[in-house]
Short mmCIF file of C-alpha atoms in Angstrom, two decimals:
data_model
loop_
_atom_site.label_atom_id
_atom_site.label_comp_id
_atom_site.label_asym_id
_atom_site.label_seq_id
_atom_site.Cartn_x
_atom_site.Cartn_y
_atom_site.Cartn_z
CA MET A 37 -62.30 -2.05 -18.32
CA ILE A 38 -58.69 -2.89 -18.95
CA GLY A 39 -57.85 0.80 -18.48
CA MET A 40 -59.70 0.84 -15.13
CA VAL A 41 -57.78 -2.19 -13.97
CA ALA A 42 -54.55 -0.49 -15.01
CA LEU A 43 -55.46 2.68 -13.09
CA LEU A 44 -56.41 0.64 -10.01
CA SER A 45 -53.13 -1.23 -10.18
CA SER A 46 -51.17 2.02 -10.54
CA ALA A 47 -52.95 3.63 -7.59
CA LEU A 48 -52.33 0.54 -5.46
CA THR A 49 -48.65 0.60 -6.38
CA VAL A 50 -48.21 4.31 -5.65
CA VAL A 51 -50.00 4.21 -2.29
CA GLY A 52 -48.28 1.01 -1.25
CA MET A 53 -44.82 2.22 -2.21
CA ASP A 54 -45.42 5.51 -0.40
CA ARG A 55 -46.38 3.78 2.83
CA VAL A 56 -43.62 1.23 2.59
CA GLY A 57 -41.14 4.02 1.89
CA ASP A 58 -42.26 5.91 5.02
CA ARG A 59 -41.82 2.83 7.20
CA ILE A 60 -38.47 1.93 5.67
CA ALA A 61 -37.26 5.49 6.27
CA ALA A 62 -38.38 5.24 9.91
CA SER A 63 -36.58 1.89 10.23
CA LEU A 64 -33.40 3.37 8.79
CA GLN A 65 -33.63 6.29 11.21
CA ALA A 66 -33.93 3.81 14.08
CA GLU A 67 -30.89 1.91 12.80
CA ARG A 68 -28.97 5.18 12.58
CA ARG A 69 -29.82 6.03 16.18
CA ILE A 70 -28.78 2.54 17.30
CA ALA A 71 -25.47 3.04 15.49
CA ARG A 72 -25.09 6.39 17.22
CA TYR A 73 -25.61 4.68 20.58
CA ALA A 74 -22.90 2.18 19.62
CA VAL A 75 -20.52 5.06 18.89
CA LEU A 76 -21.48 6.62 22.22
CA SER A 77 -20.74 3.34 24.01
CA THR A 78 -17.32 3.11 22.39
CA GLU A 79 -16.44 6.71 23.23
CA VAL A 80 -17.61 6.29 26.84
CA SER A 81 -15.43 3.18 27.14
CA THR A 82 -12.49 5.19 25.80
CA PHE A 83 -13.28 7.98 28.27
CA LEU A 84 -13.28 5.49 31.15
CA VAL A 85 -9.97 3.96 30.08
CA VAL A 86 -8.26 7.34 29.61
CA ALA A 87 -9.64 8.66 32.90
CA ALA A 88 -8.58 5.53 34.80
CA GLU A 89 -5.08 5.76 33.34
CA ALA A 90 -4.85 9.46 34.27
CA ILE A 91 -5.97 8.70 37.85
CA GLN A 92 -3.54 5.81 38.26
CA SER A 93 -0.70 7.93 36.84
CA GLY A 94 -1.36 10.61 39.45
CA LEU A 95 -1.49 13.41 36.89
CA PRO A 96 -2.09 16.97 38.15
CA PRO A 97 -5.49 18.56 37.38
CA GLU A 98 -4.23 20.47 34.34
CA ALA A 99 -2.68 17.33 32.82
CA ARG A 100 -5.84 15.31 33.57
CA ALA A 101 -7.97 17.92 31.85
CA ALA A 102 -5.65 17.96 28.82
CA ARG A 103 -5.68 14.14 28.65
CA LEU A 104 -9.49 13.99 28.81
CA SER A 105 -10.11 16.94 26.48
CA PRO A 106 -10.06 15.10 23.09
CA VAL A 107 -12.31 12.27 24.34
CA SER A 108 -14.67 14.75 25.99
CA ALA A 109 -14.94 16.71 22.75
CA ASP A 110 -15.88 13.51 20.87
CA LEU A 111 -18.59 12.74 23.46
CA ASP A 112 -19.98 16.29 23.29
CA ARG A 113 -20.17 15.96 19.50
CA THR A 114 -21.94 12.60 19.75
CA PHE A 115 -24.52 13.89 22.26
CA ASP A 116 -25.16 16.84 19.94
CA LEU A 117 -25.78 14.52 16.98
CA MET A 118 -28.06 12.29 19.08
CA ARG A 119 -30.23 15.24 20.05
CA LYS A 120 -30.50 16.28 16.40
CA ASP A 121 -31.39 12.71 15.38
CA LEU A 122 -34.09 12.58 18.04
CA ALA A 123 -35.54 15.93 16.94
CA ALA A 124 -35.75 14.64 13.37
CA ALA A 125 -37.39 11.43 14.60
CA VAL A 126 -40.02 13.42 16.53
CA ASP A 127 -40.83 15.44 13.41
CA GLU A 128 -41.15 12.28 11.31
CA ALA A 129 -43.47 10.70 13.89
CA ALA A 130 -46.05 13.45 13.38
CA ALA A 131 -47.56 11.37 10.59
CA LEU A 132 -47.85 8.37 12.95
CA GLY A 133 -49.94 10.10 15.58
CA LEU A 134 -49.51 12.08 18.78
CA ALA A 135 -48.83 8.99 20.90
CA GLU A 136 -45.89 7.89 18.78
CA GLN A 137 -44.58 11.45 18.66
CA SER A 138 -44.78 11.76 22.46
CA ARG A 139 -43.10 8.37 22.95
CA ARG A 140 -40.16 9.42 20.83
CA ALA A 141 -39.91 12.79 22.54
CA THR A 142 -39.53 11.05 25.93
CA GLN A 143 -36.36 9.40 24.64
CA GLY A 144 -34.73 12.79 24.98
CA ILE A 145 -34.96 12.40 28.77
CA ALA A 146 -32.59 9.44 28.69
CA ILE A 147 -30.16 11.32 26.45
CA ALA A 148 -30.30 14.36 28.74
CA ARG A 149 -29.65 12.18 31.81
CA MET A 150 -26.67 10.49 30.15
CA ASP A 151 -25.29 13.87 29.08
CA ALA A 152 -25.72 15.23 32.60
CA LEU A 153 -23.95 12.20 34.09
CA PHE A 154 -21.07 12.68 31.68
CA ARG A 155 -20.73 16.40 32.39
CA THR A 156 -20.83 15.77 36.16
CA ALA A 157 -18.17 13.06 35.87
CA ARG A 158 -15.99 15.27 33.68
CA ALA A 159 -16.26 18.14 36.14
CA GLY A 160 -15.30 15.84 39.02
CA LEU A 161 -12.35 14.31 37.16
CA THR A 162 -10.96 17.70 36.10
CA SER A 163 -11.39 19.29 39.53
CA GLU A 164 -8.42 20.50 41.58
CA THR A 165 -8.37 17.47 43.89
CA ARG A 166 -5.49 14.98 43.75
CA ASP A 167 -7.23 12.36 45.89
CA ARG A 168 -7.10 9.16 43.83
CA GLU A 169 -9.85 7.44 45.84
CA ARG A 170 -12.20 10.36 45.36
CA LEU A 171 -11.44 10.54 41.63
CA GLN A 172 -11.88 6.78 41.28
CA GLY A 173 -15.20 7.05 43.09
CA VAL A 174 -16.38 9.70 40.63
CA LEU A 175 -15.36 7.47 37.74
CA ASN A 176 -17.00 4.34 39.21
CA GLY A 177 -20.22 6.22 39.93
CA PHE A 178 -20.36 7.47 36.36
CA ALA A 179 -19.77 3.99 34.93
CA HIS A 180 -22.42 2.32 37.14
CA ALA A 181 -25.06 4.97 36.45
CA PHE A 182 -24.40 5.41 32.73
CA ASP A 183 -24.54 1.76 31.64
CA PRO A 184 -28.23 1.08 32.59
CA LEU A 185 -29.36 4.29 30.89
CA LEU A 186 -27.50 3.37 27.70
CA ASN A 187 -28.89 -0.18 27.71
CA GLU A 188 -32.44 1.11 28.22
CA ALA A 189 -32.11 3.62 25.36
CA VAL A 190 -30.68 1.02 22.99
CA GLY A 191 -33.40 -1.47 23.93
CA ASP A 192 -36.09 1.12 23.29
CA GLU A 193 -34.66 1.87 19.83
CA ILE A 194 -34.46 -1.84 19.01
CA ARG A 195 -38.10 -2.29 20.00
CA THR A 196 -39.04 0.71 17.86
CA ARG A 197 -37.21 -0.74 14.89
CA ASP A 198 -38.78 -4.18 15.36
CA ALA A 199 -42.26 -2.64 15.58
CA ILE A 200 -41.66 -0.74 12.34
CA LEU A 201 -40.45 -3.91 10.62
CA THR A 202 -43.56 -5.73 11.85
CA ARG A 203 -45.79 -3.02 10.36
CA ILE A 204 -43.86 -3.24 7.09
CA ALA A 205 -44.46 -7.00 6.97
CA ALA A 206 -48.18 -6.54 7.64
CA LEU A 207 -48.44 -3.86 4.96
CA ARG A 208 -46.63 -6.09 2.53
CA ARG A 209 -49.13 -8.89 3.14
CA THR A 210 -52.02 -6.50 2.60
CA LEU A 211 -50.53 -5.11 -0.58
CA THR A 212 -49.77 -8.60 -1.80
CA GLY A 213 -53.37 -9.66 -1.30
CA LEU A 214 -54.69 -6.61 -3.12
CA ALA A 215 -52.23 -7.09 -5.93
CA LEU A 216 -53.27 -10.72 -6.31
CA ALA A 217 -56.92 -9.71 -6.46
CA VAL A 218 -56.23 -7.07 -9.11
CA ALA A 219 -54.10 -9.53 -11.04
CA ALA A 220 -56.84 -12.15 -10.99
CA LEU A 221 -59.36 -9.63 -12.23
CA ALA A 222 -57.04 -8.49 -14.99
CA ALA A 223 -56.30 -12.07 -15.97
CA VAL A 224 -59.97 -12.87 -16.38
CA MET A 225 -60.57 -9.74 -18.46
CA VAL A 226 -57.49 -10.05 -20.65
CA GLY A 227 -57.50 -13.83 -21.04
CA GLY A 228 -59.90 -13.99 -23.94
CA PHE A 229 -58.29 -11.10 -25.78
CA TYR A 230 -54.84 -12.56 -25.31
CA LEU A 231 -55.68 -16.11 -26.32
CA GLY A 232 -57.64 -15.05 -29.36
CA LEU A 233 -55.42 -12.35 -30.85
CA LEU A 234 -52.19 -11.54 -29.11
CA ARG A 235 -50.75 -14.93 -28.28
CA PRO A 236 -49.52 -15.82 -31.79
CA GLN A 237 -47.89 -12.42 -32.22
CA PHE A 238 -46.34 -12.58 -28.78
CA ALA A 239 -44.79 -15.92 -29.66
CA ARG A 240 -43.10 -14.35 -32.67
CA LEU A 241 -41.96 -11.37 -30.61
CA ASP A 242 -40.56 -13.77 -28.02
CA ARG A 243 -38.41 -15.32 -30.71
CA ALA A 244 -37.15 -11.88 -31.68
CA ARG A 245 -36.46 -11.06 -28.03
CA HIS A 246 -34.49 -14.27 -27.46
CA ALA A 247 -32.52 -13.59 -30.64
CA THR A 248 -31.59 -10.07 -29.51
CA ARG A 249 -30.52 -11.41 -26.11
CA ARG A 250 -28.25 -13.91 -27.81
CA ILE A 251 -26.80 -11.14 -29.94
CA GLY A 252 -26.28 -9.05 -26.80
CA ALA A 253 -24.40 -12.01 -25.29
CA SER A 254 -22.10 -12.09 -28.36
CA ASP A 255 -23.88 -15.10 -29.91
CA PHE A 256 -24.55 -13.90 -33.46
CA ALA A 257 -26.04 -17.16 -34.81
CA ALA A 258 -29.56 -15.68 -35.05
CA ASP A 259 -31.85 -17.68 -37.39
CA LEU A 260 -35.27 -16.01 -37.40
CA PRO A 261 -37.86 -17.16 -39.98
CA GLU A 262 -38.59 -14.66 -42.77
CA ARG A 263 -41.71 -16.37 -44.20
CA THR A 264 -44.13 -13.43 -43.81
CA ALA A 265 -43.85 -9.86 -45.06
CA ASP A 266 -45.62 -8.12 -42.16
CA GLU A 267 -43.89 -5.81 -39.69
CA ILE A 268 -42.63 -8.64 -37.48
CA GLY A 269 -41.35 -10.52 -40.54
CA GLN A 270 -39.43 -7.41 -41.61
CA LEU A 271 -38.04 -7.15 -38.07
CA PHE A 272 -36.82 -10.75 -38.31
CA ALA A 273 -35.05 -10.03 -41.62
CA GLU A 274 -33.31 -6.91 -40.29
CA THR A 275 -32.26 -8.74 -37.12
CA ASN A 276 -30.68 -11.53 -39.16
CA ARG A 277 -28.76 -9.04 -41.29
CA ALA A 278 -27.59 -7.08 -38.24
CA ALA A 279 -26.37 -10.29 -36.54
CA THR A 280 -24.35 -11.26 -39.60
CA ALA A 281 -22.74 -7.81 -39.84
CA LEU A 282 -21.97 -7.75 -36.10
CA ALA A 283 -20.35 -11.19 -36.29
CA ARG A 284 -18.03 -9.96 -39.03
CA ASP A 285 -17.14 -6.76 -37.18
CA ARG A 286 -16.63 -8.61 -33.88
CA ALA A 287 -14.20 -11.06 -35.45
CA ARG A 288 -12.26 -8.22 -37.07
CA LEU A 289 -12.18 -6.24 -33.81
CA ASN A 290 -10.97 -9.22 -31.77
CA ASP A 291 -8.11 -9.80 -34.19
CA THR A 292 -7.11 -6.15 -33.94
CA ILE A 293 -7.32 -6.13 -30.13
CA ARG A 294 -5.20 -9.26 -29.82
CA ALA A 295 -2.52 -7.82 -32.08
CA ARG A 296 -2.48 -4.44 -30.33
CA THR A 297 -2.51 -5.99 -26.85
CA GLU A 298 0.48 -8.16 -27.65
CA ASP A 299 2.34 -5.17 -29.08
CA LEU A 300 1.51 -3.10 -26.00
CA ARG A 301 2.57 -5.88 -23.62
CA THR A 302 5.90 -6.23 -25.41
CA ALA A 303 6.47 -2.47 -25.41
CA ASN A 304 5.57 -2.16 -21.71
CA ALA A 305 7.96 -4.94 -20.78
CA ALA A 306 10.77 -3.31 -22.76
CA LEU A 307 10.07 0.09 -21.20
CA ALA A 308 9.99 -1.41 -17.71
CA ARG A 309 13.37 -3.06 -18.25
CA ILE A 310 14.90 0.13 -19.63
CA ASP A 311 13.48 2.20 -16.76
CA GLU A 312 14.78 -0.24 -14.14
CA ASP A 313 18.24 -0.30 -15.75
CA ARG A 314 18.36 3.49 -15.92
CA ARG A 315 17.35 3.90 -12.28
CA ARG A 316 19.93 1.30 -11.20
CA PHE A 317 22.64 3.02 -13.22
CA PHE A 318 21.98 6.52 -11.91
CA ALA A 319 21.84 5.26 -8.31
CA ASP A 320 25.13 3.38 -8.76
CA ILE A 321 26.94 6.16 -10.62
CA SER A 322 25.82 8.73 -8.01
CA HIS A 323 27.51 6.60 -5.35
CA GLU A 324 30.63 6.36 -7.51
CA LEU A 325 30.82 10.14 -7.97
CA ARG A 326 30.92 10.75 -4.20
CA THR A 327 34.29 9.06 -3.68
CA PRO A 328 36.45 10.98 -6.22
CA LEU A 329 34.90 14.25 -5.13
CA THR A 330 35.74 13.47 -1.47
CA VAL A 331 39.33 12.56 -2.34
CA ILE A 332 39.75 15.68 -4.52
CA LEU A 333 38.60 17.87 -1.64
CA MET A 334 40.85 16.08 0.88
CA GLU A 335 43.92 16.25 -1.39
CA ALA A 336 43.24 19.90 -2.14
CA GLU A 337 43.25 20.64 1.59
CA LEU A 338 46.50 18.68 2.04
CA GLY A 339 48.05 20.48 -0.94
CA LEU A 340 47.18 23.85 0.54
CA LYS A 341 48.81 22.90 3.86
CA GLY A 342 51.88 21.03 2.49
CA ALA A 343 55.17 22.36 1.17
CA ALA A 344 55.30 20.09 -1.92
CA PRO A 345 51.85 20.00 -3.50
CA GLN A 346 52.89 17.90 -6.53
CA ASP A 347 51.65 14.61 -5.05
CA ALA A 348 48.36 16.16 -3.97
CA PHE A 349 47.80 17.69 -7.40
CA ALA A 350 48.66 14.37 -9.05
CA THR A 351 46.01 12.68 -6.92
CA ILE A 352 43.54 15.44 -7.74
CA GLN A 353 44.30 14.99 -11.43
CA GLY A 354 43.73 11.22 -11.21
CA ARG A 355 40.48 11.64 -9.33
CA ALA A 356 39.28 14.31 -11.74
CA GLN A 357 40.01 11.96 -14.64
CA ARG A 358 38.05 9.22 -12.90
CA LEU A 359 35.20 11.67 -12.28
CA SER A 360 35.31 12.58 -15.97
CA ARG A 361 34.99 8.89 -16.88
CA ARG A 362 31.94 8.54 -14.64
CA ILE A 363 30.35 11.57 -16.30
CA ASP A 364 31.09 10.02 -19.69
CA ASP A 365 29.32 6.88 -18.45
CA LEU A 366 26.32 9.02 -17.53
CA LEU A 367 26.23 10.55 -21.00
CA ARG A 368 26.56 7.18 -22.73
CA VAL A 369 23.74 5.70 -20.68
CA ALA A 370 21.53 8.74 -21.24
CA ARG A 371 22.00 8.29 -24.99
CA SER A 372 21.73 4.51 -25.03
CA GLU A 373 18.64 2.39 -25.58
CA SER A 374 19.25 0.02 -22.68
CA GLY A 375 20.09 2.52 -19.90
CA ARG A 376 22.72 0.18 -18.38
CA ILE A 377 26.40 0.50 -17.42
CA GLU A 378 28.46 -0.93 -20.27
CA LEU A 379 31.23 -3.20 -18.93
CA CYS A 380 34.22 -4.08 -21.14
CA PRO A 381 35.71 -7.36 -19.85
CA GLU A 382 39.25 -8.14 -21.03
CA PRO A 383 42.26 -10.09 -19.76
CA MET A 384 43.77 -8.26 -16.79
CA ASP A 385 46.11 -8.79 -13.84
CA LEU A 386 44.05 -8.98 -10.65
CA ARG A 387 47.14 -8.15 -8.60
CA ILE A 388 47.56 -4.83 -10.44
CA ALA A 389 43.88 -3.96 -9.88
CA LEU A 390 44.39 -4.66 -6.15
CA ALA A 391 47.49 -2.45 -6.04
CA GLU A 392 45.71 0.43 -7.78
CA ALA A 393 42.67 0.14 -5.50
CA LEU A 394 44.84 0.20 -2.37
CA ALA A 395 46.87 3.11 -3.73
CA GLU A 396 43.72 5.23 -3.91
CA THR A 397 42.20 4.07 -0.62
CA ARG A 398 45.27 3.69 1.62
CA PRO A 399 45.39 7.41 2.57
CA GLU A 400 41.76 7.26 3.69
CA LEU A 401 42.29 4.01 5.61
CA GLU A 402 45.45 5.17 7.36
CA ALA A 403 43.92 8.58 8.12
CA ALA A 404 41.14 6.69 9.92
CA GLY A 405 43.74 4.82 12.01
CA LEU A 406 43.43 1.46 10.24
CA GLU A 407 46.49 -0.80 9.97
CA VAL A 408 46.56 -2.14 6.39
CA THR A 409 48.10 -5.55 5.64
CA VAL A 410 48.48 -6.63 1.99
CA THR A 411 49.33 -10.14 0.76
CA SER A 412 49.95 -10.28 -2.98
CA GLY A 413 51.39 -13.19 -4.95
CA PRO A 414 52.51 -13.46 -8.55
CA ALA A 415 50.54 -12.10 -11.49
CA LEU A 416 47.00 -13.52 -11.64
CA GLN A 417 45.25 -13.21 -15.01
CA VAL A 418 41.47 -12.86 -14.90
CA THR A 419 38.79 -11.62 -17.31
CA GLY A 420 37.01 -8.43 -16.27
CA ASP A 421 36.64 -4.70 -16.77
CA PRO A 422 39.87 -3.32 -15.20
CA ASN A 423 38.30 -0.03 -14.18
CA TRP A 424 35.24 -1.55 -12.52
CA VAL A 425 37.13 -4.45 -10.87
CA ARG A 426 39.46 -1.86 -9.31
CA GLN A 427 36.46 0.12 -8.11
CA VAL A 428 34.89 -3.00 -6.59
CA ILE A 429 38.08 -3.69 -4.58
CA ALA A 430 38.30 -0.04 -3.51
CA GLY A 431 34.64 -0.14 -2.49
CA LEU A 432 35.21 -3.24 -0.33
CA ALA A 433 38.10 -1.46 1.41
CA ARG A 434 35.97 1.62 2.03
CA ASN A 435 33.23 -0.63 3.39
CA VAL A 436 35.66 -1.52 6.21
CA LEU A 437 36.32 2.20 6.74
CA HIS A 438 32.58 2.86 7.14
CA HIS A 439 31.53 -0.20 9.16
CA ALA A 440 34.56 -1.73 10.95
CA ARG A 441 36.82 1.21 11.73
CA GLU A 442 36.86 0.48 15.46
CA GLY A 443 38.62 -2.86 14.79
CA GLY A 444 41.75 -0.98 13.75
CA ARG A 445 42.94 -3.53 11.19
CA ILE A 446 42.26 -4.56 7.60
CA ALA A 447 43.92 -7.35 5.62
CA VAL A 448 43.71 -7.64 1.84
CA SER A 449 44.98 -10.61 -0.18
CA VAL A 450 44.66 -12.03 -3.69
CA GLY A 451 44.73 -15.63 -4.93
CA THR A 452 42.66 -18.34 -6.59
CA GLU A 453 39.66 -20.10 -5.09
CA ALA A 454 37.12 -22.50 -6.61
CA GLY A 455 38.32 -21.83 -10.16
CA PHE A 456 38.13 -18.03 -9.80
CA GLY A 457 40.51 -15.21 -9.12
CA CYS A 458 39.66 -14.07 -5.58
CA VAL A 459 40.28 -10.86 -3.62
CA ARG A 460 39.78 -11.30 0.14
CA VAL A 461 39.11 -8.31 2.42
CA VAL A 462 39.17 -9.07 6.17
CA ASP A 463 38.39 -6.67 9.02
CA ASN A 464 38.39 -6.89 12.81
CA GLY A 465 35.02 -5.19 13.26
CA PRO A 466 31.79 -6.29 14.98
CA GLY A 467 30.82 -8.60 12.10
CA ILE A 468 27.51 -9.06 10.31
CA PRO A 469 24.71 -11.22 11.84
CA GLN A 470 23.48 -14.13 9.75
CA GLU A 471 20.05 -12.56 9.20
CA GLU A 472 21.58 -9.34 7.79
CA ARG A 473 23.98 -10.82 5.22
CA THR A 474 21.41 -10.84 2.43
CA ARG A 475 20.13 -7.35 3.24
CA VAL A 476 23.56 -5.65 3.14
CA LEU A 477 23.94 -6.83 -0.48
CA GLU A 478 20.65 -5.23 -1.48
CA ARG A 479 20.31 -1.70 -2.82
CA PHE A 480 20.12 0.77 0.13
CA GLY A 481 20.44 -2.15 2.58
CA ARG A 482 22.37 -1.38 5.80
CA GLY A 483 23.62 -3.58 8.57
CA SER A 484 22.80 -2.84 12.19
CA ALA A 485 26.44 -1.86 12.83
CA ALA A 486 26.40 0.87 10.15
CA ALA A 487 27.12 4.34 11.43
CA PRO A 488 24.26 6.74 10.71
CA GLY A 489 24.91 9.09 7.79
CA GLU A 490 28.23 7.56 6.64
CA CYS A 491 27.01 5.84 3.49
CA PHE A 492 23.90 5.25 1.50
CA GLY A 493 23.99 1.44 1.48
CA ILE A 494 24.68 1.06 -2.24
CA GLY A 495 28.40 0.08 -2.39
CA LEU A 496 28.04 -3.68 -1.82
CA ALA A 497 24.96 -3.81 -4.05
CA LEU A 498 26.93 -2.17 -6.88
CA ALA A 499 29.90 -4.50 -6.29
CA ARG A 500 27.66 -7.55 -6.45
CA TRP A 501 26.03 -6.31 -9.70
CA VAL A 502 29.40 -5.59 -11.38
CA LEU A 503 30.77 -9.03 -10.46
CA ASP A 504 27.57 -10.83 -11.48
CA GLN A 505 27.60 -9.13 -14.89
CA GLN A 506 31.15 -10.41 -15.50
CA GLY A 507 30.46 -13.99 -14.43
CA GLY A 508 31.79 -13.57 -10.89
CA ARG A 509 30.16 -13.24 -7.51
CA ILE A 510 30.58 -11.82 -4.01
CA ALA A 511 30.46 -13.80 -0.74
CA ILE A 512 30.30 -12.65 2.91
CA GLU A 513 31.46 -14.71 5.88
CA SER A 514 31.11 -13.59 9.49
CA PRO A 515 32.60 -14.33 11.95
CA VAL A 516 35.95 -14.64 10.19
CA PRO A 517 37.38 -18.22 10.06
CA ASP A 518 40.41 -18.90 12.25
CA GLY A 519 42.87 -18.91 9.36
CA PHE A 520 41.98 -15.31 8.44
CA ARG A 521 41.03 -13.79 11.84
CA LEU A 522 42.81 -10.52 12.76
CA GLY A 523 41.89 -10.26 16.42
CA THR A 524 39.31 -11.15 19.06
CA ALA A 525 36.35 -9.41 17.39
CA PRO A 526 34.09 -11.49 15.08
CA GLY A 527 35.10 -9.51 11.99
CA THR A 528 33.93 -9.95 8.41
CA LEU A 529 35.53 -11.71 5.42
CA ILE A 530 34.34 -10.57 1.99
CA ARG A 531 35.44 -12.48 -1.10
CA ALA A 532 35.18 -10.99 -4.60
CA TYR A 533 35.39 -13.69 -7.27
CA VAL A 534 36.45 -12.80 -10.84
CA PRO A 535 36.58 -15.43 -13.65
CA LEU A 536 40.07 -16.60 -14.55
CA ALA A 537 41.32 -15.71 -18.03
CA ASP A 538 41.23 -18.48 -20.64
#
């Protein structure tokens, strides 16, 4: 009897699930067709907008056809998919009877009418006429005729879907009633057997089940009674032993994971810092290599044209030596653990660094038509890397060459400010807006006045980094204050601060 009840329950489940599956599939097909209508509505709206714009723009027929072609192709594709969806729906309705199959087949009439309206409108809009009123009439007629057909088709699909959902609900109620009846019958038949024999064993199995769930949730404090020696008692004993072993292994594994995770986090942080420092260095040193190469080429050309090439060759020699130092820096960084430029601060005369920087940049500045004014006082002892401080000053001068050449003037002075040695570079250029002052100090940042292709936007970022690493800083002021102004233009004043020597 229990087997018969089981077979009846299985048959009920299979039949019920099969019917519910058919109705759910039909409902999903209806939803898919509704979604397809939504896509059609969107594409028609796009077609109307594009067509209206083409009419208002007075485009010739060829241009109108080209403008409407992509949207028309999308609509043709959508109509194609809708016809295929409807054909599939008609085939699926065969199991629901001839009436349902015929009703779905009639939906193809609405699709055909909408397709015909679209094709007629497209033909009218791509015709040879240039009459805007006629074209607008074609478009208006299409819009007024298409909308009711689309609404009717969508409403029909919604009603179809709702009817399917209603049948699913009714079938569910029927299946629920049958299932309850079978369950009641099974309960009556099994009740005595369960209460008399199985219940005590089930209680013990429940304890084992709860214990295994706790173990699965990482709670290994299983305490199952081991009073009997039957199969369930042996299961309890093995479960207790397994829980104890798992607790030990879990504790050991957690300790290992914590140690390895911390090691990995530390290593990742160190690698990230090294990678960032290496990328910064190679970007900065690449910028530095451009300048000596440019000067070497320029001096070589001058030496070839001049009668006394000694000065040009001396400049080439100096620039080649500087280029060699930069390459040495590259090799040191490539071999180092940190991947950073190594600065060597020492007591130095800021005035001498200024003179050396102007000596190497003055030919470039004067060749560009800039009038250079230098104000230099007595010796000023600061603490910094002489080579890099000189390069920072030269870079600030070249910044004027790149961004303020049209001003025609540059003034450079050295002195003390706010407890620092200070080099001031003033130009008569267009200045830097307030909102751009932070960006021009960032790597690859460029001001709006920068000439395209003249620099890579890394000079000021490198200067700021070099000064920061030596305890100094860089400051930008624009427009230039009255005491430093060179002309009527706003101009820019850049201050490079270097710590004074002890």
